[in-house]
Amino acid sequence: MTSLAGGCRSFGAPVAPLCTLASLHSYSLYNHHSKNTLPSLSLISNTTTFRFQFSNPEAAFISTSSSSRFSDYDRLLPCPPYKNRPPRVEHLIVLEEGPVIDYISKVLELPPLFVADLIHFGAVHYALVSPKPPPTATAEQIRLFEEFTSPLILKKRASLKGKTLQNAQKTFRVTHADQFLEPGMYLRVYVHPRRFPRCYEIDWKSRIIAVTESYVVLDKPAGTSVGGTTNNIEETCVNFSTRALALATPLKTTHQIDNCTEGCVVLARTKEFCSDFQKKIREKEVMKLYLALSASPVPIGVVTHYMRPVSIAPKLVSEEFRKGWYLCQLEVLECKKVPWPDAVTKEKYSVEDCGWPLKDYAYECKINLLTGRTHQIRAQLAACGAPIVGDSMYMPAAIAEIENPGTNPFNKHKKQFNDEEDDESIAIAKWIEQHGKEPNVAIALQACQISWDDGNHIYKAGSPWWRRDI
């Protein structure tokens, strides 16, 4: 059996597997990332571990004895006994047939019930054929990949009949613990799925704003996911709202707001409403108002930026038009000076400090969102020098720009580059490094009102967390 494992970054696509295949031993490749450490690669056999750093490809392998890593796994449900395990993603090439639960349990030495929970969470994905190895793969790894994906081998697999190699490499969720595997299939296992422990702390019925025959409006709590993530489709607003209302048919997601944002979310009870509402959003017939508590004042009026067309966070925005970048517009309707949330309030709602130097006053802004981009309000306000309170991703970058104007290569203080393409790419990489991690729970941003059909349907959220104790 062969196991290929790699770490992945938060809010990004899974790291591509390094395809190492063997018929006599079990191997694991670990690729752990963090912002301040160099990525490393380990090959773990039954007896030894070999490690090297990608930054030094000439480095010799270092051998150390291996030990059992899987003795402390129990269950994922109903509530996590541990909340902060580091990301761990395993990439497996299947070399013997059998039920998926048995194969994963055997190869990764995980308890079968834990594997069953992972499948229930949607944390196990499969493809009929392994994706291609990345550029960092060795010549031997590439040779082995080509061997196992050779036309002669693939031709013998009845499950691939009529499929192109590209189609066979597409990944899907494993939905049943007894799903049958055949040699040559690929598995991606998120052993440490992202957790949302706040789901178990919320009185979900009290967060329901409205219930109709076609939809439900929820005042979403911060620190929760509307419809799930790549590796957790269990701990969601959709599931917990469905259960709170004892609905026979699960609710459906119509739109998203960030996990760290609270406020109005519309959940569909029928496929027809889901489709109709998403059409209204596309045709800009849905109006969304937000309350944002910023660290500095924001001018009244329309704020325009252009967002870099890259799916991963942080989202970078430019004040100047850039070809191919997405238009981002919001309208600041009000901006009033209010007290900065005190330490007790921030601790109660798990709001991070983020290092803003002046904490006497904040500025509550009412915002009409004119275009709906991921992280749009957060990125635009930070680019204006007015990051949202508690936003651990964008506030550090805003502070860096204030302390050293020109750090942001996309604003009015940007530096001029001699070799524009190369110098700008370096500046962008450095600018990305100034951003922090995604907030753990809450930031001071609320979707305070949603309406459609020219105001015939209007729903408002309750008081935002920074007002509740006043």
GROMACS .gro file of C-alpha atoms in nm:
model
  470
    1MET     CA    1   0.000   0.000   0.000
    2THR     CA    2   0.111   0.355  -0.064
    3SER     CA    3   0.033   0.666   0.132
    4LEU     CA    4   0.108   1.018   0.014
    5ALA     CA    5   0.042   1.300   0.256
    6GLY     CA    6   0.076   1.676   0.238
    7GLY     CA    7  -0.025   1.972   0.453
    8CYS     CA    8  -0.246   2.249   0.320
    9ARG     CA    9  -0.290   2.614   0.397
   10SER     CA   10  -0.612   2.761   0.536
   11PHE     CA   11  -0.869   2.893   0.291
   12GLY     CA   12  -0.658   2.755  -0.016
   13ALA     CA   13  -0.676   2.466  -0.255
   14PRO     CA   14  -0.534   2.137  -0.124
   15VAL     CA   15  -0.166   2.089  -0.182
   16ALA     CA   16  -0.105   1.864  -0.481
   17PRO     CA   17   0.019   1.517  -0.392
   18LEU     CA   18   0.375   1.404  -0.448
   19CYS     CA   19   0.312   1.072  -0.614
   20THR     CA   20   0.537   0.807  -0.469
   21LEU     CA   21   0.424   0.452  -0.523
   22ALA     CA   22   0.557   0.125  -0.389
   23SER     CA   23   0.424  -0.226  -0.369
   24LEU     CA   24   0.625  -0.355  -0.074
   25HIS     CA   25   0.612  -0.079   0.188
   26SER     CA   26   0.380   0.191   0.319
   27TYR     CA   27   0.511   0.545   0.266
   28SER     CA   28   0.385   0.885   0.383
   29LEU     CA   29   0.491   1.226   0.254
   30TYR     CA   30   0.429   1.508   0.498
   31ASN     CA   31   0.443   1.864   0.372
   32HIS     CA   32   0.385   2.100   0.665
   33HIS     CA   33   0.358   2.476   0.609
   34SER     CA   34   0.342   2.772   0.839
   35LYS     CA   35   0.407   3.138   0.781
   36ASN     CA   36   0.738   3.136   0.963
   37THR     CA   37   0.880   2.794   0.879
   38LEU     CA   38   1.023   2.635   0.571
   39PRO     CA   39   0.810   2.362   0.413
   40SER     CA   40   0.956   2.015   0.463
   41LEU     CA   41   0.898   1.672   0.320
   42SER     CA   42   0.915   1.344   0.508
   43LEU     CA   43   0.907   0.993   0.374
   44ILE     CA   44   0.801   0.756   0.647
   45SER     CA   45   0.834   0.382   0.603
   46ASN     CA   46   0.767   0.110   0.856
   47THR     CA   47   1.111   0.158   1.010
   48THR     CA   48   1.258   0.499   0.930
   49THR     CA   49   1.176   0.860   0.857
   50PHE     CA   50   1.363   1.068   0.598
   51ARG     CA   51   1.339   1.448   0.595
   52PHE     CA   52   1.463   1.734   0.380
   53GLN     CA   53   1.371   2.097   0.318
   54PHE     CA   54   1.246   2.215  -0.019
   55SER     CA   55   1.469   2.522   0.006
   56ASN     CA   56   1.779   2.300  -0.004
   57PRO     CA   57   1.726   2.030  -0.268
   58GLU     CA   58   2.088   1.916  -0.240
   59ALA     CA   59   2.050   1.832   0.129
   60ALA     CA   60   2.118   1.475   0.233
   61PHE     CA   61   1.836   1.265   0.377
   62ILE     CA   62   1.835   1.242   0.754
   63SER     CA   63   1.717   0.913   0.900
   64THR     CA   64   1.527   0.892   1.228
   65SER     CA   65   1.323   0.616   1.384
   66SER     CA   66   0.947   0.642   1.344
   67SER     CA   67   0.681   0.590   1.606
   68SER     CA   68   0.306   0.547   1.614
   69ARG     CA   69   0.135   0.884   1.553
   70PHE     CA   70  -0.227   0.776   1.567
   71SER     CA   71  -0.295   0.647   1.918
   72ASP     CA   72  -0.485   0.955   2.044
   73TYR     CA   73  -0.767   0.967   1.788
   74ASP     CA   74  -1.118   0.903   1.918
   75ARG     CA   75  -1.432   1.063   1.764
   76LEU     CA   76  -1.512   1.394   1.597
   77LEU     CA   77  -1.869   1.415   1.724
   78PRO     CA   78  -2.058   1.549   1.901
   79CYS     CA   79  -1.813   1.821   2.010
   80PRO     CA   80  -1.438   1.845   1.959
   81PRO     CA   81  -1.230   1.741   2.260
   82TYR     CA   82  -0.944   1.928   2.088
   83LYS     CA   83  -0.990   2.241   1.879
   84ASN     CA   84  -0.654   2.349   1.747
   85ARG     CA   85  -0.485   2.054   1.581
   86PRO     CA   86  -0.255   2.167   1.300
   87PRO     CA   87  -0.372   2.103   0.942
   88ARG     CA   88  -0.299   1.750   0.825
   89VAL     CA   89  -0.393   1.621   0.481
   90GLU     CA   90  -0.306   1.272   0.357
   91HIS     CA   91  -0.290   1.180  -0.012
   92LEU     CA   92  -0.326   0.807  -0.077
   93ILE     CA   93  -0.281   0.594  -0.386
   94VAL     CA   94  -0.493   0.281  -0.348
   95LEU     CA   95  -0.310  -0.041  -0.427
   96GLU     CA   96  -0.556  -0.297  -0.293
   97GLU     CA   97  -0.933  -0.320  -0.323
   98GLY     CA   98  -1.178  -0.301  -0.037
   99PRO     CA   99  -1.412  -0.065   0.155
  100VAL     CA  100  -1.280   0.288   0.196
  101ILE     CA  101  -1.318   0.286   0.576
  102ASP     CA  102  -1.100  -0.025   0.609
  103TYR     CA  103  -0.835   0.103   0.371
  104ILE     CA  104  -0.792   0.443   0.538
  105SER     CA  105  -0.801   0.292   0.885
  106LYS     CA  106  -0.529   0.044   0.792
  107VAL     CA  107  -0.299   0.278   0.601
  108LEU     CA  108  -0.321   0.576   0.837
  109GLU     CA  109  -0.366   0.369   1.156
  110LEU     CA  110  -0.684   0.556   1.250
  111PRO     CA  111  -0.976   0.404   1.444
  112PRO     CA  112  -1.258   0.300   1.206
  113LEU     CA  113  -1.513   0.516   1.394
  114PHE     CA  114  -1.288   0.819   1.352
  115VAL     CA  115  -1.262   0.748   0.978
  116ALA     CA  116  -1.642   0.713   0.964
  117ASP     CA  117  -1.671   1.057   1.127
  118LEU     CA  118  -1.431   1.204   0.870
  119ILE     CA  119  -1.648   1.067   0.589
  120HIS     CA  120  -1.959   1.208   0.760
  121PHE     CA  121  -1.783   1.547   0.779
  122GLY     CA  122  -1.711   1.534   0.404
  123ALA     CA  123  -1.338   1.528   0.482
  124VAL     CA  124  -1.254   1.239   0.248
  125HIS     CA  125  -1.228   1.293  -0.129
  126TYR     CA  126  -1.147   1.052  -0.411
  127ALA     CA  127  -1.055   1.042  -0.778
  128LEU     CA  128  -1.038   0.742  -1.008
  129VAL     CA  129  -0.679   0.836  -1.097
  130SER     CA  130  -0.422   1.039  -0.902
  131PRO     CA  131  -0.368   1.400  -1.010
  132LYS     CA  132  -0.034   1.485  -1.168
  133PRO     CA  133   0.267   1.533  -0.936
  134PRO     CA  134   0.382   1.894  -0.882
  135PRO     CA  135   0.706   2.043  -1.021
  136THR     CA  136   0.884   1.960  -0.693
  137ALA     CA  137   0.847   1.584  -0.751
  138THR     CA  138   1.166   1.385  -0.808
  139ALA     CA  139   1.247   1.199  -1.129
  140GLU     CA  140   1.169   0.870  -0.956
  141GLN     CA  141   0.833   0.996  -0.833
  142ILE     CA  142   0.744   1.113  -1.183
  143ARG     CA  143   0.855   0.779  -1.330
  144LEU     CA  144   0.635   0.587  -1.088
  145PHE     CA  145   0.340   0.817  -1.152
  146GLU     CA  146   0.375   0.764  -1.527
  147GLU     CA  147   0.398   0.390  -1.472
  148PHE     CA  148   0.073   0.376  -1.276
  149THR     CA  149  -0.105   0.604  -1.523
  150SER     CA  150   0.030   0.440  -1.836
  151PRO     CA  151  -0.228   0.363  -2.106
  152LEU     CA  152  -0.166  -0.011  -2.063
  153ILE     CA  153  -0.254   0.001  -1.693
  154LEU     CA  154  -0.547   0.242  -1.732
  155LYS     CA  155  -0.689   0.039  -2.019
  156LYS     CA  156  -0.736  -0.259  -1.788
  157ARG     CA  157  -0.956  -0.061  -1.545
  158ALA     CA  158  -1.320  -0.103  -1.640
  159SER     CA  159  -1.420   0.201  -1.427
  160LEU     CA  160  -1.227   0.430  -1.665
  161LYS     CA  161  -1.401   0.316  -1.981
  162GLY     CA  162  -1.520   0.617  -2.181
  163LYS     CA  163  -1.340   0.869  -1.956
  164THR     CA  164  -1.044   1.090  -2.041
  165LEU     CA  165  -0.752   1.098  -1.799
  166GLN     CA  166  -0.841   1.456  -1.708
  167ASN     CA  167  -1.196   1.357  -1.614
  168ALA     CA  168  -1.072   1.057  -1.418
  169GLN     CA  169  -0.850   1.288  -1.210
  170LYS     CA  170  -1.142   1.502  -1.089
  171THR     CA  171  -1.209   1.466  -0.716
  172PHE     CA  172  -1.541   1.399  -0.543
  173ARG     CA  173  -1.648   1.348  -0.184
  174VAL     CA  174  -1.667   0.999  -0.043
  175THR     CA  175  -2.021   0.973   0.095
  176HIS     CA  176  -2.038   0.617   0.230
  177ALA     CA  177  -1.801   0.435   0.463
  178ASP     CA  178  -1.842   0.115   0.261
  179GLN     CA  179  -1.764   0.275  -0.076
  180PHE     CA  180  -1.555   0.018  -0.264
  181LEU     CA  181  -1.204   0.110  -0.373
  182GLU     CA  182  -1.004  -0.036  -0.658
  183PRO     CA  183  -0.627  -0.025  -0.712
  184GLY     CA  184  -0.511   0.295  -0.877
  185MET     CA  185  -0.772   0.520  -0.717
  186TYR     CA  186  -0.667   0.835  -0.530
  187LEU     CA  187  -0.783   0.948  -0.185
  188ARG     CA  188  -0.738   1.282  -0.010
  189VAL     CA  189  -0.807   1.263   0.364
  190TYR     CA  190  -0.833   1.573   0.582
  191VAL     CA  191  -0.740   1.404   0.910
  192HIS     CA  192  -0.778   1.733   1.099
  193PRO     CA  193  -1.082   1.903   0.944
  194ARG     CA  194  -1.146   2.263   1.035
  195ARG     CA  195  -1.378   2.273   1.335
  196PHE     CA  196  -1.655   2.516   1.435
  197PRO     CA  197  -1.707   2.460   1.809
  198ARG     CA  198  -1.933   2.766   1.833
  199CYS     CA  199  -2.205   2.562   1.663
  200TYR     CA  200  -2.253   2.375   1.991
  201GLU     CA  201  -2.272   2.693   2.201
  202ILE     CA  202  -2.547   2.874   2.007
  203ASP     CA  203  -2.919   2.881   2.084
  204TRP     CA  204  -3.007   2.841   1.717
  205LYS     CA  205  -3.381   2.896   1.758
  206SER     CA  206  -3.317   3.239   1.904
  207ARG     CA  207  -3.113   3.328   1.591
  208ILE     CA  208  -3.401   3.261   1.350
  209ILE     CA  209  -3.541   3.590   1.217
  210ALA     CA  210  -3.817   3.453   0.991
  211VAL     CA  211  -3.961   3.123   0.870
  212THR     CA  212  -4.175   3.100   0.553
  213GLU     CA  213  -4.283   2.815   0.329
  214SER     CA  214  -3.996   2.890   0.088
  215TYR     CA  215  -3.711   3.019   0.303
  216VAL     CA  216  -3.566   3.085   0.646
  217VAL     CA  217  -3.377   3.400   0.744
  218LEU     CA  218  -3.101   3.342   0.999
  219ASP     CA  219  -2.906   3.590   1.210
  220LYS     CA  220  -2.582   3.400   1.157
  221PRO     CA  221  -2.344   3.389   1.455
  222ALA     CA  222  -1.979   3.479   1.395
  223GLY     CA  223  -1.738   3.187   1.404
  224THR     CA  224  -1.965   2.960   1.201
  225SER     CA  225  -1.982   2.850   0.838
  226VAL     CA  226  -2.301   2.900   0.638
  227GLY     CA  227  -2.279   2.590   0.422
  228GLY     CA  228  -1.953   2.422   0.514
  229THR     CA  229  -1.593   2.404   0.404
  230THR     CA  230  -1.389   2.166   0.191
  231ASN     CA  231  -1.346   1.934   0.489
  232ASN     CA  232  -1.645   2.005   0.715
  233ILE     CA  233  -2.002   1.997   0.587
  234GLU     CA  234  -2.141   1.886   0.924
  235GLU     CA  235  -2.082   2.186   1.155
  236THR     CA  236  -2.278   2.440   0.949
  237CYS     CA  237  -2.552   2.698   0.992
  238VAL     CA  238  -2.761   2.500   0.742
  239ASN     CA  239  -2.750   2.180   0.948
  240PHE     CA  240  -2.796   2.336   1.292
  241SER     CA  241  -3.081   2.562   1.175
  242THR     CA  242  -3.255   2.265   1.011
  243ARG     CA  243  -3.237   2.071   1.337
  244ALA     CA  244  -3.344   2.366   1.552
  245LEU     CA  245  -3.658   2.405   1.341
  246ALA     CA  246  -3.714   2.026   1.321
  247LEU     CA  247  -3.752   2.048   0.944
  248ALA     CA  248  -3.796   1.726   0.749
  249THR     CA  249  -3.606   1.860   0.446
  250PRO     CA  250  -3.259   2.012   0.495
  251LEU     CA  251  -3.221   2.383   0.431
  252LYS     CA  252  -3.011   2.497   0.135
  253THR     CA  253  -2.746   2.766   0.101
  254THR     CA  254  -2.837   3.058  -0.126
  255HIS     CA  255  -2.542   3.288  -0.053
  256GLN     CA  256  -2.242   3.318   0.178
  257ILE     CA  257  -2.094   3.558   0.429
  258ASP     CA  258  -1.752   3.511   0.588
  259ASN     CA  259  -1.720   3.273   0.881
  260CYS     CA  260  -1.603   3.560   1.104
  261THR     CA  261  -1.901   3.780   1.004
  262GLU     CA  262  -2.242   3.773   1.171
  263GLY     CA  263  -2.584   3.874   1.043
  264CYS     CA  264  -2.858   3.808   0.789
  265VAL     CA  265  -2.838   3.495   0.577
  266VAL     CA  266  -3.123   3.357   0.365
  267LEU     CA  267  -3.155   2.977   0.357
  268ALA     CA  268  -3.384   2.809   0.105
  269ARG     CA  269  -3.643   2.545   0.193
  270THR     CA  270  -3.704   2.453  -0.171
  271LYS     CA  271  -3.487   2.410  -0.480
  272GLU     CA  272  -3.710   2.654  -0.667
  273PHE     CA  273  -3.656   2.935  -0.417
  274CYS     CA  274  -3.284   2.862  -0.401
  275SER     CA  275  -3.254   2.899  -0.777
  276ASP     CA  276  -3.476   3.210  -0.788
  277PHE     CA  277  -3.292   3.385  -0.506
  278GLN     CA  278  -2.950   3.317  -0.656
  279LYS     CA  279  -3.080   3.464  -0.983
  280LYS     CA  280  -3.192   3.778  -0.796
  281ILE     CA  281  -2.842   3.809  -0.649
  282ARG     CA  282  -2.682   3.777  -0.994
  283GLU     CA  283  -2.917   4.040  -1.133
  284LYS     CA  284  -2.843   4.272  -0.836
  285GLU     CA  285  -3.201   4.265  -0.710
  286VAL     CA  286  -3.091   4.182  -0.353
  287MET     CA  287  -2.977   4.471  -0.133
  288LYS     CA  288  -2.736   4.401   0.154
  289LEU     CA  289  -2.653   4.651   0.427
  290TYR     CA  290  -2.362   4.598   0.665
  291LEU     CA  291  -2.241   4.752   0.989
  292ALA     CA  292  -1.864   4.766   1.019
  293LEU     CA  293  -1.665   4.891   1.316
  294SER     CA  294  -1.348   5.039   1.165
  295ALA     CA  295  -1.034   5.158   1.337
  296SER     CA  296  -1.036   5.494   1.156
  297PRO     CA  297  -1.308   5.711   0.998
  298VAL     CA  298  -1.421   5.634   0.644
  299PRO     CA  299  -1.548   5.912   0.410
  300ILE     CA  300  -1.918   5.906   0.321
  301GLY     CA  301  -1.983   5.802  -0.038
  302VAL     CA  302  -1.889   5.535  -0.290
  303VAL     CA  303  -1.553   5.361  -0.244
  304THR     CA  304  -1.412   5.191  -0.555
  305HIS     CA  305  -1.130   4.939  -0.584
  306TYR     CA  306  -1.029   4.659  -0.819
  307MET     CA  307  -0.968   4.313  -0.673
  308ARG     CA  308  -0.696   4.077  -0.791
  309PRO     CA  309  -0.860   3.770  -0.955
  310VAL     CA  310  -0.698   3.513  -0.726
  311SER     CA  311  -0.911   3.272  -0.523
  312ILE     CA  312  -0.691   3.249  -0.214
  313ALA     CA  313  -0.681   3.501   0.071
  314PRO     CA  314  -0.571   3.767   0.143
  315LYS     CA  315  -0.764   3.952  -0.124
  316LEU     CA  316  -0.558   4.233  -0.273
  317VAL     CA  317  -0.725   4.549  -0.405
  318SER     CA  318  -0.595   4.835  -0.616
  319GLU     CA  319  -0.710   5.196  -0.622
  320GLU     CA  320  -0.631   5.212  -0.994
  321PHE     CA  321  -0.802   5.016  -1.269
  322ARG     CA  322  -0.614   4.699  -1.362
  323LYS     CA  323  -0.713   4.489  -1.659
  324GLY     CA  324  -0.878   4.161  -1.559
  325TRP     CA  325  -0.930   4.266  -1.197
  326TYR     CA  326  -1.280   4.264  -1.047
  327LEU     CA  327  -1.466   4.587  -0.979
  328CYS     CA  328  -1.538   4.635  -0.607
  329GLN     CA  329  -1.776   4.907  -0.493
  330LEU     CA  330  -1.942   4.986  -0.164
  331GLU     CA  331  -2.127   5.291  -0.047
  332VAL     CA  332  -2.063   5.431   0.301
  333LEU     CA  333  -2.398   5.570   0.416
  334GLU     CA  334  -2.302   5.670   0.772
  335CYS     CA  335  -1.987   5.683   0.982
  336LYS     CA  336  -2.011   5.772   1.349
  337LYS     CA  337  -1.756   5.780   1.630
  338VAL     CA  338  -1.817   5.524   1.907
  339PRO     CA  339  -1.614   5.385   2.200
  340TRP     CA  340  -1.363   5.114   2.111
  341PRO     CA  341  -1.491   4.778   2.249
  342ASP     CA  342  -1.346   4.713   2.593
  343ALA     CA  343  -1.132   4.411   2.678
  344VAL     CA  344  -1.417   4.225   2.849
  345THR     CA  345  -1.643   4.256   2.543
  346LYS     CA  346  -1.366   4.149   2.305
  347GLU     CA  347  -1.285   3.849   2.520
  348LYS     CA  348  -1.652   3.751   2.545
  349TYR     CA  349  -1.687   3.741   2.166
  350SER     CA  350  -1.333   3.609   2.101
  351VAL     CA  351  -1.226   3.921   1.912
  352GLU     CA  352  -0.851   3.946   1.854
  353ASP     CA  353  -0.645   4.254   1.945
  354CYS     CA  354  -0.443   4.282   1.618
  355GLY     CA  355  -0.215   4.559   1.745
  356TRP     CA  356  -0.392   4.880   1.643
  357PRO     CA  357  -0.210   5.158   1.836
  358LEU     CA  358  -0.505   5.385   1.930
  359LYS     CA  359  -0.800   5.218   2.102
  360ASP     CA  360  -1.001   5.506   2.246
  361TYR     CA  361  -1.252   5.531   1.963
  362ALA     CA  362  -1.373   5.325   1.669
  363TYR     CA  363  -1.606   5.424   1.383
  364GLU     CA  364  -1.931   5.246   1.313
  365CYS     CA  365  -2.004   5.256   0.941
  366LYS     CA  366  -2.326   5.162   0.766
  367ILE     CA  367  -2.237   5.021   0.425
  368ASN     CA  368  -2.443   4.942   0.118
  369LEU     CA  369  -2.261   4.660  -0.060
  370LEU     CA  370  -2.284   4.736  -0.433
  371THR     CA  371  -2.074   4.442  -0.555
  372GLY     CA  372  -2.040   4.116  -0.366
  373ARG     CA  373  -1.680   3.992  -0.361
  374THR     CA  374  -1.519   3.763  -0.106
  375HIS     CA  375  -1.365   3.970   0.178
  376GLN     CA  376  -1.465   4.285  -0.011
  377ILE     CA  377  -1.556   4.512   0.281
  378ARG     CA  378  -1.261   4.390   0.484
  379ALA     CA  379  -1.011   4.441   0.204
  380GLN     CA  380  -1.149   4.778   0.090
  381LEU     CA  381  -1.165   4.936   0.437
  382ALA     CA  382  -0.815   4.812   0.516
  383ALA     CA  383  -0.691   4.963   0.189
  384CYS     CA  384  -0.844   5.294   0.305
  385GLY     CA  385  -0.641   5.275   0.628
  386ALA     CA  386  -0.954   5.189   0.827
  387PRO     CA  387  -0.939   4.813   0.893
  388ILE     CA  388  -1.220   4.639   1.077
  389VAL     CA  389  -1.174   4.585   1.451
  390GLY     CA  390  -1.060   4.229   1.517
  391ASP     CA  391  -0.962   4.156   1.157
  392SER     CA  392  -0.636   3.969   1.217
  393MET     CA  393  -0.584   3.915   0.843
  394TYR     CA  394  -0.611   4.272   0.710
  395MET     CA  395  -0.533   4.496   1.009
  396PRO     CA  396  -0.161   4.400   1.030
  397ALA     CA  397  -0.118   4.496   0.664
  398ALA     CA  398  -0.295   4.829   0.719
  399ILE     CA  399  -0.065   4.901   1.013
  400ALA     CA  400   0.240   4.816   0.800
  401GLU     CA  401   0.128   5.060   0.530
  402ILE     CA  402   0.070   5.338   0.784
  403GLU     CA  403   0.413   5.284   0.940
  404ASN     CA  404   0.590   5.255   0.604
  405PRO     CA  405   0.392   5.422   0.320
  406GLY     CA  406   0.448   5.242  -0.009
  407THR     CA  407   0.447   4.892   0.142
  408ASN     CA  408   0.116   4.839  -0.036
  409PRO     CA  409   0.206   4.830  -0.408
  410PHE     CA  410  -0.150   4.916  -0.511
  411ASN     CA  411  -0.232   5.243  -0.333
  412LYS     CA  412  -0.153   5.609  -0.400
  413HIS     CA  413   0.179   5.594  -0.213
  414LYS     CA  414   0.306   5.300  -0.415
  415LYS     CA  415   0.671   5.297  -0.515
  416GLN     CA  416   0.783   5.329  -0.876
  417PHE     CA  417   0.954   5.022  -1.018
  418ASN     CA  418   1.245   5.015  -1.263
  419ASP     CA  419   1.180   4.666  -1.392
  420GLU     CA  420   0.807   4.690  -1.345
  421GLU     CA  421   0.709   4.324  -1.385
  422ASP     CA  422   0.983   4.168  -1.169
  423ASP     CA  423   0.996   4.443  -0.906
  424GLU     CA  424   0.618   4.452  -0.870
  425SER     CA  425   0.595   4.075  -0.825
  426ILE     CA  426   0.848   4.100  -0.539
  427ALA     CA  427   0.655   4.390  -0.386
  428ILE     CA  428   0.329   4.193  -0.408
  429ALA     CA  429   0.487   3.891  -0.237
  430LYS     CA  430   0.615   4.115   0.045
  431TRP     CA  431   0.274   4.283   0.073
  432ILE     CA  432   0.102   3.947   0.111
  433GLU     CA  433   0.346   3.862   0.392
  434GLN     CA  434   0.225   4.168   0.585
  435HIS     CA  435  -0.120   4.012   0.620
  436GLY     CA  436  -0.206   3.792   0.914
  437LYS     CA  437  -0.414   3.480   0.960
  438GLU     CA  438  -0.789   3.451   0.923
  439PRO     CA  439  -0.973   3.542   1.248
  440ASN     CA  440  -1.060   3.250   1.472
  441VAL     CA  441  -1.411   3.366   1.562
  442ALA     CA  442  -1.547   3.721   1.525
  443ILE     CA  443  -1.463   4.055   1.368
  444ALA     CA  444  -1.668   4.374   1.396
  445LEU     CA  445  -1.871   4.319   1.080
  446GLN     CA  446  -2.242   4.243   1.060
  447ALA     CA  447  -2.477   4.187   0.767
  448CYS     CA  448  -2.740   4.400   0.939
  449GLN     CA  449  -3.014   4.399   0.673
  450ILE     CA  450  -3.113   4.211   0.360
  451SER     CA  451  -3.399   4.296   0.125
  452TRP     CA  452  -3.528   4.208  -0.220
  453ASP     CA  453  -3.824   4.263  -0.455
  454ASP     CA  454  -3.790   4.642  -0.421
  455GLY     CA  455  -3.815   4.626  -0.045
  456ASN     CA  456  -4.120   4.401  -0.027
  457HIS     CA  457  -3.908   4.162   0.176
  458ILE     CA  458  -3.688   4.328   0.441
  459TYR     CA  459  -3.517   4.150   0.729
  460LYS     CA  460  -3.290   4.294   0.997
  461ALA     CA  461  -3.040   4.130   1.229
  462GLY     CA  462  -3.025   4.197   1.603
  463SER     CA  463  -2.776   4.431   1.766
  464PRO     CA  464  -2.415   4.365   1.663
  465TRP     CA  465  -2.193   4.212   1.930
  466TRP     CA  466  -2.016   4.540   2.009
  467ARG     CA  467  -2.351   4.699   2.109
  468ARG     CA  468  -2.510   4.414   2.301
  469ASP     CA  469  -2.368   4.495   2.643
  470ILE     CA  470  -2.431   4.871   2.618
   0.00000   0.00000   0.00000
